[in-house]
Amino acid sequence: MFNSTSILKFNVKVPNSIRYGMIEGALRKNNLRKAYKKSLEGVIGRNENTNHLGEWFWWRYFGICLKIAQEINVEQDICYFKNLANTYKDDNYDQRLVSECFIELSRWAFKLKDKKIMLDFVDKAIAKDPSWAEPYFLKGWFGLFLTEIDSIAFFNEAVSLDENYISRIKNDKECDKKSDVKLFVESFYLNKK
């Protein structure tokens, strides 16, 4: 079941704006198409406001679009969003927000089995916010399906940044299928004693 509240919690508190209020209202009524349309208008209207706050809203709307696009059939495909994401300027915008958008794009690419986009954007998420454990966890999780990625190395980095990720790894059903990951979890708990 789709949880529209999770979209609103995509990042931190958002300053009031008319467009955001319309998106929030549509999501509360579970009108995903209207929320998507209003978010996409915010993304497409990027040139309306190019100051810092304008860019922040752009990333906010972009993240909402990504989440909703995965839930409903949209005209735009993942390449459309990949190209939009690649237009970002490496500036001092909210690193976590940009990284969250890259992570969401990477997860969507995983669902579509698009390895190139998936790996490209998880790496961009790591580069954008190297102090956040989620991109490392996700790349490690991708390694469960791709032999060229060392899952344990990325899980280890995630846990070193945030020890709460050990329980996420321990409780993940895909991680539970891999004996080396189970051993990693066990050794973590043994070393804590």
CSV table of C-alpha atoms in Angstrom, one decimal, residues 6 12-13 44 54 59 68 74 112 117 119 149 160 163 174 188:
chain,number,residue,atom,x,y,z
A,6,SER,CA,6.2,9.1,3.5
A,12,VAL,CA,13.2,18.1,6.8
A,13,LYS,CA,10.5,20.7,7.4
A,44,ILE,CA,10.0,22.1,-15.0
A,54,GLY,CA,14.6,28.1,-5.5
A,59,TRP,CA,15.3,19.3,-5.4
A,68,ILE,CA,5.3,9.3,-7.0
A,74,VAL,CA,3.9,8.4,-15.8
A,112,LEU,CA,13.8,-1.5,-13.6
A,117,ILE,CA,21.8,4.3,-13.8
A,119,LEU,CA,25.3,2.4,-9.9
A,149,ILE,CA,30.4,-5.0,-5.6
A,160,SER,CA,30.9,2.8,10.8
A,163,GLU,CA,25.6,1.7,14.0
A,174,GLU,CA,18.1,-10.5,1.1
A,188,PHE,CA,30.0,-7.0,14.7
